PDB file of C-alpha atoms in Angstrom:
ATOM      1  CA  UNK A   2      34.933-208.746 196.653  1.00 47.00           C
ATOM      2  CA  UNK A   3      36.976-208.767 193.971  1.00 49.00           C
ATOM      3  CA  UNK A   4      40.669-209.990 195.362  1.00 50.00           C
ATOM      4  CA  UNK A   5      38.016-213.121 197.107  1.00 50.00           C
ATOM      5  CA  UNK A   6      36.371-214.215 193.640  1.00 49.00           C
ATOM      6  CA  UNK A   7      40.097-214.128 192.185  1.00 47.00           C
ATOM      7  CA  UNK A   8      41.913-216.305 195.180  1.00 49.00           C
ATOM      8  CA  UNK A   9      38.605-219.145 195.046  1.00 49.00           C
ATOM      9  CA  UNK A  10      39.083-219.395 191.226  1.00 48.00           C
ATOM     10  CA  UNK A  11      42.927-220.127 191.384  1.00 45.00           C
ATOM     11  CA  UNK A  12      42.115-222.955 193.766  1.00 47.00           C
ATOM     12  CA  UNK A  13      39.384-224.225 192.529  1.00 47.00           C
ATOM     13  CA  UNK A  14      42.048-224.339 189.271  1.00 50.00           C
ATOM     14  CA  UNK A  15      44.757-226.437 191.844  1.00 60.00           C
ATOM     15  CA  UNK A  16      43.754-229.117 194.122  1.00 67.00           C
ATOM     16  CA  UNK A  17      47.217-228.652 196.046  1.00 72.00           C
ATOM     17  CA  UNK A  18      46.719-232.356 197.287  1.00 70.00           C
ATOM     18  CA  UNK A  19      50.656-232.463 197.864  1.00 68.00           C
ATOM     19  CA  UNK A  20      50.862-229.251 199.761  1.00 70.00           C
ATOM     20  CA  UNK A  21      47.692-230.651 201.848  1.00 71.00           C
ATOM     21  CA  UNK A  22      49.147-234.074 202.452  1.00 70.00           C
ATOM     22  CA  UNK A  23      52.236-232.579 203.568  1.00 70.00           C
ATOM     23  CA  UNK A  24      50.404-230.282 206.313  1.00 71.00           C
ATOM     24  CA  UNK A  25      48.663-233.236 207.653  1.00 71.00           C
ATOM     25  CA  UNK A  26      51.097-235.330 209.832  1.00 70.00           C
ATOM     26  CA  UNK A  27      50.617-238.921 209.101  1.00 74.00           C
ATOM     27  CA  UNK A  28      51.928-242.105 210.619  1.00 82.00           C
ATOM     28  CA  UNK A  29      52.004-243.637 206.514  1.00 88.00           C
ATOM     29  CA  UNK A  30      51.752-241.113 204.083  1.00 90.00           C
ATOM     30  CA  UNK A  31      52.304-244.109 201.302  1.00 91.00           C
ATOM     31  CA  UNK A  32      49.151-245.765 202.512  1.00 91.00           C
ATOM     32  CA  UNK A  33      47.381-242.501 202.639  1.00 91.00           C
ATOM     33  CA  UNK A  34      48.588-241.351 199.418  1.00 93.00           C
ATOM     34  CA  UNK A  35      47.092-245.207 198.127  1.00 94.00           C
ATOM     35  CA  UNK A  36      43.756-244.237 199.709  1.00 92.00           C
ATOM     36  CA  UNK A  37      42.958-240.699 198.081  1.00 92.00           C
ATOM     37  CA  UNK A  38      44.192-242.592 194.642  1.00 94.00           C
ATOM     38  CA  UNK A  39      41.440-245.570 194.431  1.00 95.00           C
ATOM     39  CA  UNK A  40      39.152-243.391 196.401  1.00 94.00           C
ATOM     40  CA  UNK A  41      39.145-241.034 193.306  1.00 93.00           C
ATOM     41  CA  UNK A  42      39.751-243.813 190.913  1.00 94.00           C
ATOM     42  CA  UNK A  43      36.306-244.965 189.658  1.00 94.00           C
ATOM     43  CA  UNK A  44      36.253-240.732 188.762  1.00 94.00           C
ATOM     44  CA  UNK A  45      39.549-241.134 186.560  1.00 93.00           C
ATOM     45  CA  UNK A  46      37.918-244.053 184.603  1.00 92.00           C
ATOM     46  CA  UNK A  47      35.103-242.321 183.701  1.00 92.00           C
ATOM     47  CA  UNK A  48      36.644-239.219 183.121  1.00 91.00           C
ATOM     48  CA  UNK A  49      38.849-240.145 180.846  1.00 91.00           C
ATOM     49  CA  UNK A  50      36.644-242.785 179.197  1.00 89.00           C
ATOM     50  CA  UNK A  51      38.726-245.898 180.049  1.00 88.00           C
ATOM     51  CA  UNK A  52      36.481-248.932 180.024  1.00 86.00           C
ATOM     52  CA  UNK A  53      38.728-251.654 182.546  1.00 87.00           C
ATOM     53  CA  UNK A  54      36.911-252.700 185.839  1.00 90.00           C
ATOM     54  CA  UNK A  55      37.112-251.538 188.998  1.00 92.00           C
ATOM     55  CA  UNK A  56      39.167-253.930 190.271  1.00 93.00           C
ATOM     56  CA  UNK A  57      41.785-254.514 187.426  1.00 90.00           C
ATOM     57  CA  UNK A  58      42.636-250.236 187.857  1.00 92.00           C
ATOM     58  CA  UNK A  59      43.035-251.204 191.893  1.00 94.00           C
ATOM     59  CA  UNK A  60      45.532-253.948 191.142  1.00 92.00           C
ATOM     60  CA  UNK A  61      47.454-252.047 188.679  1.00 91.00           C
ATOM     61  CA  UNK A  62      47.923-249.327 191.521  1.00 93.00           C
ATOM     62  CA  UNK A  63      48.784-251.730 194.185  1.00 93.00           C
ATOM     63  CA  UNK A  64      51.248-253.499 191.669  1.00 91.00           C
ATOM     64  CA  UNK A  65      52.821-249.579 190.981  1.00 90.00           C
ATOM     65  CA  UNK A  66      53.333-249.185 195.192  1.00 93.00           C
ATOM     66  CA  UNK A  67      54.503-252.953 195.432  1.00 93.00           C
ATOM     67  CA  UNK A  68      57.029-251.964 193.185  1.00 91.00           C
ATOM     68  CA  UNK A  69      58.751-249.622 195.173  1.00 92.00           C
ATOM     69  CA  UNK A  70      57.803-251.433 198.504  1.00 92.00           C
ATOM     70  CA  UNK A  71      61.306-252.558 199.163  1.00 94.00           C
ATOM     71  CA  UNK A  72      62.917-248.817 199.249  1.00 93.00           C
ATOM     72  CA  UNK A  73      63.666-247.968 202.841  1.00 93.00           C
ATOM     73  CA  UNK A  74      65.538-244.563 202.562  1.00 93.00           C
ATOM     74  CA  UNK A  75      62.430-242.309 204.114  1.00 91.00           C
ATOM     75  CA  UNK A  76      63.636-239.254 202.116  1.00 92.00           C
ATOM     76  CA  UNK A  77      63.174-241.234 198.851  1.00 93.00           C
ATOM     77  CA  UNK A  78      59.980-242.617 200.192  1.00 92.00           C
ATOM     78  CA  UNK A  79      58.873-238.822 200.661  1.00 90.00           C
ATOM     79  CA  UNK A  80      59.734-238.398 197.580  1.00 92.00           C
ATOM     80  CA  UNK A  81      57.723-240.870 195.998  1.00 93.00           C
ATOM     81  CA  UNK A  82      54.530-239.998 197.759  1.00 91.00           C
ATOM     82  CA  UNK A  83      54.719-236.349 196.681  1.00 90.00           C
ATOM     83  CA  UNK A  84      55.204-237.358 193.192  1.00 92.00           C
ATOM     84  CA  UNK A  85      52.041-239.441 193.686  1.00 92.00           C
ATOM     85  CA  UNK A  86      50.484-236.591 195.203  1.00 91.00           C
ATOM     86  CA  UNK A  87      51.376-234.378 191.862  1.00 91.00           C
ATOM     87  CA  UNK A  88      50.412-237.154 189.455  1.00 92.00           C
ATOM     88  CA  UNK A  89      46.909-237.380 191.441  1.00 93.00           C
ATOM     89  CA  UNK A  90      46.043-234.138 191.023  1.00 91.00           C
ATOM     90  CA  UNK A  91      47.788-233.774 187.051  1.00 91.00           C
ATOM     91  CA  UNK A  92      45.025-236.065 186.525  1.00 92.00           C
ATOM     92  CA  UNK A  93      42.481-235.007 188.062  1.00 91.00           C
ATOM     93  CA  UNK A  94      42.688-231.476 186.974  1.00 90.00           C
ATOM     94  CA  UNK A  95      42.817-233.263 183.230  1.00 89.00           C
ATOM     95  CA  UNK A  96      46.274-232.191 182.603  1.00 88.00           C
ATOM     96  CA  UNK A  97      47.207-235.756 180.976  1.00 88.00           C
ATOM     97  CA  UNK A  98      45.913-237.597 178.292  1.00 89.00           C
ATOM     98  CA  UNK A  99      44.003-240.609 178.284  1.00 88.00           C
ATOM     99  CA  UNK A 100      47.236-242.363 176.754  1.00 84.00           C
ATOM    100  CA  UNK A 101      49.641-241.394 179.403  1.00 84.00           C
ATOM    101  CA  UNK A 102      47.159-243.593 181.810  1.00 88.00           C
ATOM    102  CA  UNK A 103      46.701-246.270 179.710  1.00 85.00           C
ATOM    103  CA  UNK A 104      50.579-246.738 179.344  1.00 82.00           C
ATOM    104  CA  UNK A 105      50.263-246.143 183.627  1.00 83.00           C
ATOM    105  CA  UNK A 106      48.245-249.019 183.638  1.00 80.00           C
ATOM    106  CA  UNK A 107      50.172-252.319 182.915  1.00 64.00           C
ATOM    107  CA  UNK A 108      48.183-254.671 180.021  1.00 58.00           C
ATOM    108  CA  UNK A 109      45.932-252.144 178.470  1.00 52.00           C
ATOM    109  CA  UNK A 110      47.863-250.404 175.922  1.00 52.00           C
ATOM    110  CA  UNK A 111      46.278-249.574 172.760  1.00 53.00           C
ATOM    111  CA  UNK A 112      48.113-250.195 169.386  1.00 56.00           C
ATOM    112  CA  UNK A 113      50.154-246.988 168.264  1.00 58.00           C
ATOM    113  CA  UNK A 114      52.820-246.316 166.155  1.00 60.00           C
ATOM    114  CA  UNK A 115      54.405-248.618 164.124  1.00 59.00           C
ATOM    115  CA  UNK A 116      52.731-251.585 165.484  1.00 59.00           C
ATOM    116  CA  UNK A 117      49.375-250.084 164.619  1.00 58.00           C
ATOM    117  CA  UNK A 118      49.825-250.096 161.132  1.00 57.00           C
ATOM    118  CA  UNK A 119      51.401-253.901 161.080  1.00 61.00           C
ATOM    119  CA  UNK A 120      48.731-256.648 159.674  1.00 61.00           C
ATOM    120  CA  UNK A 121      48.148-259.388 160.588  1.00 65.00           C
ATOM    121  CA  UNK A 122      48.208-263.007 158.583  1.00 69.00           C
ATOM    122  CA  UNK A 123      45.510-262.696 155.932  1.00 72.00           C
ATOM    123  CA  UNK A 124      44.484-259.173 156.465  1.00 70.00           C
ATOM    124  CA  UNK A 125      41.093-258.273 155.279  1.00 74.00           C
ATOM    125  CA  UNK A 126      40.726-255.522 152.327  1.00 74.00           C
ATOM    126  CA  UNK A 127      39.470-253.307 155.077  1.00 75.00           C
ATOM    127  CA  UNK A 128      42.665-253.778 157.277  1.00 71.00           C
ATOM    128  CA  UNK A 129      45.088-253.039 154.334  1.00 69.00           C
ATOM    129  CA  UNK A 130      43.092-249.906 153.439  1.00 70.00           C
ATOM    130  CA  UNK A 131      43.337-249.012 157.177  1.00 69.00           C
ATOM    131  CA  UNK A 132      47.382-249.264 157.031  1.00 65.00           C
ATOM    132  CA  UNK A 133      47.322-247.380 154.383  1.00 65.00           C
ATOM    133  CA  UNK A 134      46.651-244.447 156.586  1.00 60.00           C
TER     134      UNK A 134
END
């Protein structure tokens, strides 16, 4: 029917992985939350067309949770794992841009800005006519 076609598009449209991870009772949500992330991760390279190995995207993610391994307040910890949740599924469903993960991921940030015009010593004809742009 009608009112069925309507409710599978809208969640086809949200993954809801928070709302799922919440229902789901688990001993460590972080390391859950850290599983579902680089199982989907060789997806997120490709879909948004980042060429970095495998392996460098896993230890940029395990370098984000190290970061905030020390924080032992569990509703800040729930916090943090829902916000992982929503940032899993923002990208999944394409709803960043292929620069907000590049600046996610420590070491591979393109030139932009100001410091994409700047040249460097003895620029090439073709790099000053770049700048100029």
């Amino acid at each position: 029917s009608l009112h069925y076609a309507f409710r599978k598009k809208v969640t086809m449209a949200s993954l809801q992985l928070a709302h799922k991870a919440r229902a789901t009772a688990s001993a460590n949500p972080s390391a859950r939350l850290y599983r579902s992330i680089v199982k989907e991760l060789p997806r997120v390279l490709t879909i948004y067309d980042i060429d970095m190995p495998l392996k460098d995207a896993k230890d940029n993610i395990r370098a984000k949770f190290q970061q905030y391994a020390h924080i032992k307040d569990d509703r800040v910890k729930g916090m943090l794992v829902e916000k992982g949740y929503m940032d899993l599924e923002e990208t999944l469903l394409q709803h960043k841009q292929r620069g907000h993960l590049l600046r996610a991921f420590a070491g591979y940030i393109e030139p932009s800005g100001s410091s994409r015009k700047r040249l460097g010593k003895d620029p090439s004809i073709d790099e000053q006519f770049a700048r100029s742009y």
